[in-house]
Every structure is written in C-alpha cells, then in structure tokens.
CSV table of C-alpha atoms in Angstrom, one decimal:
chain,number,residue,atom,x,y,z
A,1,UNK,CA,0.0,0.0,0.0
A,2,UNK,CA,2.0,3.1,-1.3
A,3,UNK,CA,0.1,5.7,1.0
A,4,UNK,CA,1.5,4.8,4.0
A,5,UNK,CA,5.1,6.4,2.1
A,6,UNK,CA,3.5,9.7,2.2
A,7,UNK,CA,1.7,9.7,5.8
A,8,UNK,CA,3.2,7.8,8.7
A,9,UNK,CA,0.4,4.5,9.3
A,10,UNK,CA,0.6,1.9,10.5
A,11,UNK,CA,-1.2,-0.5,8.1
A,12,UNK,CA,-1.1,-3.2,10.9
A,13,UNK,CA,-2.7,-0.6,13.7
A,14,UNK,CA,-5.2,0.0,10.9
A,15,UNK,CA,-6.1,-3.6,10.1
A,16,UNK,CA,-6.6,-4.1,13.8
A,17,UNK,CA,-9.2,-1.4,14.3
A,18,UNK,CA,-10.7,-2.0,11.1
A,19,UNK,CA,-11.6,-5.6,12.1
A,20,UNK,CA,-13.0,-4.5,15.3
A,21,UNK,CA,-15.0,-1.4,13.8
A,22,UNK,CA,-18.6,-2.8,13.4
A,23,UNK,CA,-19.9,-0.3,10.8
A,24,UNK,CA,-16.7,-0.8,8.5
A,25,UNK,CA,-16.9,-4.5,9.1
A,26,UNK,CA,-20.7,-4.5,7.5
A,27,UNK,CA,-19.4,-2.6,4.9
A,28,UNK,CA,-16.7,-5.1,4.4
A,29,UNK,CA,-19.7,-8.4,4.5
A,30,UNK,CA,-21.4,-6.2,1.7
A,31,UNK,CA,-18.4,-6.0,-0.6
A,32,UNK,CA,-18.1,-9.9,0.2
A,33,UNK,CA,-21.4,-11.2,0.2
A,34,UNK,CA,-22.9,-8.7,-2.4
A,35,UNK,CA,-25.4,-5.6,-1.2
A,36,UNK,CA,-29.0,-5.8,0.4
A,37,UNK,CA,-31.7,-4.2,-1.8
A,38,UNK,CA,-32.9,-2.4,1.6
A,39,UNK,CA,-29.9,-0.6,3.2
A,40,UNK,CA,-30.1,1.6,6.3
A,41,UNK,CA,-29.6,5.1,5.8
A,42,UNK,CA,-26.1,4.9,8.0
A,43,UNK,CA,-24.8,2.9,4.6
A,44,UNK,CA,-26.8,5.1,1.4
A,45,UNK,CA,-23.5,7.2,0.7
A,46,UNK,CA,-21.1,4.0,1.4
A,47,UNK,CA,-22.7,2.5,-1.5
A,48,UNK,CA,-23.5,5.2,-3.7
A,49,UNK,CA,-19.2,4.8,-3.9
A,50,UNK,CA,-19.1,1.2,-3.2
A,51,UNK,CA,-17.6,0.5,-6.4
A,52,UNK,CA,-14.2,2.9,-5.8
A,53,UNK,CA,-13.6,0.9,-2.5
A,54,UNK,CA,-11.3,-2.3,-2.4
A,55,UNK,CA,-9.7,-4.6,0.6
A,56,UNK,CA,-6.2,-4.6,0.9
A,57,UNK,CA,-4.2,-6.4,3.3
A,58,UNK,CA,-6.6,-5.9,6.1
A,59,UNK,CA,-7.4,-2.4,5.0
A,60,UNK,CA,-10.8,-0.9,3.5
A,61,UNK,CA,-9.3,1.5,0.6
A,62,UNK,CA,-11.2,4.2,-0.9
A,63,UNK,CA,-9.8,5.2,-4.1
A,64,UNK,CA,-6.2,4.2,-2.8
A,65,UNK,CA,-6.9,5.7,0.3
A,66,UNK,CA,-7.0,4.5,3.5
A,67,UNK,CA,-10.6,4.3,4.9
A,68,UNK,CA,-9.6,5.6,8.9
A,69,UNK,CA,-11.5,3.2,11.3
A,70,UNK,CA,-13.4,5.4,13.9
A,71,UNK,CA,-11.0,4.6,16.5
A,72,UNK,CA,-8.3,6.2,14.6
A,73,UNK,CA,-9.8,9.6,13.5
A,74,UNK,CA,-8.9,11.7,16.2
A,75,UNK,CA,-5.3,10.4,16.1
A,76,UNK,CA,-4.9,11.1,12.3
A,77,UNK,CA,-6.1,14.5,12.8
A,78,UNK,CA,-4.0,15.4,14.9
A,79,UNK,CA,-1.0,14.1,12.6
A,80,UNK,CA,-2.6,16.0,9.9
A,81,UNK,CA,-2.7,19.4,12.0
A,82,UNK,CA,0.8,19.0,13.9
A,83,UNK,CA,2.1,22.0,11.8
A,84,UNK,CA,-1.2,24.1,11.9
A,85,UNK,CA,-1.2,24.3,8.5
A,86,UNK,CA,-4.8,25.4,8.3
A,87,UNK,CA,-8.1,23.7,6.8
A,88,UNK,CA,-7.3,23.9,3.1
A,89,UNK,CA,-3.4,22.6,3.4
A,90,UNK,CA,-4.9,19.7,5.8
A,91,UNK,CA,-7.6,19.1,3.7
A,92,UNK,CA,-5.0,18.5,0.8
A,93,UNK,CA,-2.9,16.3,2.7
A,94,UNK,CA,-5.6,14.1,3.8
A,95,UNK,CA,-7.0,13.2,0.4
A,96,UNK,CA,-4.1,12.3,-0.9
A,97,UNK,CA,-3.6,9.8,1.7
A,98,UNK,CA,-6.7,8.8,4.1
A,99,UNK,CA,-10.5,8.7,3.9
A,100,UNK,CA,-13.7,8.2,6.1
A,101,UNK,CA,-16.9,9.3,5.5
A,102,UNK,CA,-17.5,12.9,7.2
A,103,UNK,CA,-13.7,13.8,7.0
A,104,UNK,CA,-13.9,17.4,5.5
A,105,UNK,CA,-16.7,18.5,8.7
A,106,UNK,CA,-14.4,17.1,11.2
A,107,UNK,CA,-10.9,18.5,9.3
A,108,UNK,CA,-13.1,22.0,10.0
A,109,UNK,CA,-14.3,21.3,13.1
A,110,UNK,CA,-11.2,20.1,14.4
A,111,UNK,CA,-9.0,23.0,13.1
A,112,UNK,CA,-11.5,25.7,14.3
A,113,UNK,CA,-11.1,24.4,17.9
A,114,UNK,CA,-7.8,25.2,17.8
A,115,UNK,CA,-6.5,27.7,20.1
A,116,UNK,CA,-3.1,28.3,18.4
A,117,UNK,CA,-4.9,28.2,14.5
A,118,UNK,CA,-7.5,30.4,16.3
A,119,UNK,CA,-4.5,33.2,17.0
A,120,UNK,CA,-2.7,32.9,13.9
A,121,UNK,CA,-6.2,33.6,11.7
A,122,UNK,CA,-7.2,36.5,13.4
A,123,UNK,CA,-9.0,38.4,10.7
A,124,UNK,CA,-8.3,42.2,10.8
A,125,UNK,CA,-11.6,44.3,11.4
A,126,UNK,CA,-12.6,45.3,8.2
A,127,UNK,CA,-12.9,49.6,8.3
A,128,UNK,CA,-16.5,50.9,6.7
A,129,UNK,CA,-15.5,52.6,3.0
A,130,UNK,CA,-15.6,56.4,3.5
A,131,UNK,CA,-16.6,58.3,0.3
A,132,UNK,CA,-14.8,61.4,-0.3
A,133,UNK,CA,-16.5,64.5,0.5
A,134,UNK,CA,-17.8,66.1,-4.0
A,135,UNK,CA,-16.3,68.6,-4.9
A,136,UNK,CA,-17.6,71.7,-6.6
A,137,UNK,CA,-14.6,73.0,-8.5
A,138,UNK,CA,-12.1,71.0,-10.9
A,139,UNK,CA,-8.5,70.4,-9.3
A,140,UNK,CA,-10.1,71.2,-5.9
A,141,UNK,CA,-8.8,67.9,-4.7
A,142,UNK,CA,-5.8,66.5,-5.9
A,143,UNK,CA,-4.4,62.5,-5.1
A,144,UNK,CA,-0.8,61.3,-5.7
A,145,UNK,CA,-0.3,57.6,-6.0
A,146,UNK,CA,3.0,56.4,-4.4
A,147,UNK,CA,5.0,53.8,-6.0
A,148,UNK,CA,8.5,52.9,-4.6
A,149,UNK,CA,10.9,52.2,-7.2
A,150,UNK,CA,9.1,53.6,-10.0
A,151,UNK,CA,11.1,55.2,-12.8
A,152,UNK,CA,11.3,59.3,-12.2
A,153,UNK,CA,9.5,61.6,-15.2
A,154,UNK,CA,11.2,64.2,-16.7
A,155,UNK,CA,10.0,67.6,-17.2
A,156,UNK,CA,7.9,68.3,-19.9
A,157,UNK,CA,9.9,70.4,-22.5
C-alpha cells in the first residue's frame, strides 16, 4: 500500500481497528457477500461509492486511500494538523492519503477548535469605506499615487 510512504500509518494498527470497527466491518460483508436491496440510511453514501472501495491487506481503501476506522480519526487529525497548517493545506494532505466518510466536517471542526490556529487567523476588522466629500470646482482635490521604485519623469519640454 503506497500511501502509508506519504503519511506515517501503521497498516497493521489500521487492520486491527478496522476488524474491530462494526460499521466498517458490515461494509466489508457487503463488498463480500454482495449488497441488500434495503440498506439503512447509516450505509446510502457508502454505497453510492461502493464501487471505488477495495480490501487490501486488512485495509478498507477508498480510491487508494485509506478508509480511517473510527478509533483512529482523532489520532490522524492530529497528525494531519501537527504543523497548523490550516483547513485547506490539511484538507490536501488528507486526500491524498486517508478517507472516512464525514472527513472534511471534522478537518473543519477540528482546526476551528484550535487555540493556536484560532491566533494565527485573526481576521483584521474590516474599516467601513468612506466616500470622499464632492467637490464643486475641478482640481479642488488632488491624489498622488505612491510607488516605490518607479522610474522618475522628466520635465515636460
């Protein structure tokens, strides 16, 4: 399994807790045994993508990702936000490499609780637009743009 190159699992900590996660393990019976015609809601989404998941080694994959057991999902989110790299960066990271079903709600949740992301993503207050005052005479107001490093003009001859 190639994605455990990229992100540091342990595909026989993940074989484990997938064997002893119930809801993955029903999912796993289905892909074995074929899929009931009356599915309980829990498993509507699992199979609308039933055919990109495979069973390697132990491991449910979703397309050659690493469905997380339950167990495991607060552990790899907190590998994936060790460097606070914010939601989108983690977001990236983690479908590359892992899946379960309701990771992009809990990447945000789990980010936005974050005291230390909290601090860094303090969004300035944003100051109300002021219109300038009309005037009644032309050149009664004059603006100069500033531009470091912009070549000087020359006189006018």
């Amino acid at each position: 399994l190639n994605v455990y190159n990229e992100f540091p699992l342990d595909h026989v900590l993940i074989a484990n807790e997938t064997k002893k996660d119930k809801w993955l393990q029903k999912i796993l019976s289905y892909m074995q045994h074929g899929w009931p015609d009356k599915l309980e809601r829990s498993l509507l989404n699992v199979y609308a993508q039933h055919q990109d998941l495979e069973f390697v080694d132990g491991c449910l994959l979703y397309q050659d990702r690493v469905v997380v057991p339950y167990s495991l999902q607060k552990q790899i989110l907190k590998l994936l936000h060790r460097n606070h790299s914010g939601i989108t960066k983690i977001k990236q990271l983690a479908r590359r490499t892992v899946y379960w079903f309701g990771m992009n709600c809990d990447i945000e949740s789990f980010v936005k609780s974050c005291h230390v992301c909290c601090q860094m993503n303090v969004v300035p207050k944003q100051v109300p637009h002021s219109p300038w005052i009309p005037t009644t005479k032309p050149f009664a107001r004059i603006h100069a743009d500033f531009s470091p490093g912009a070549p000087s003009s020359t006189p006018l001859s």
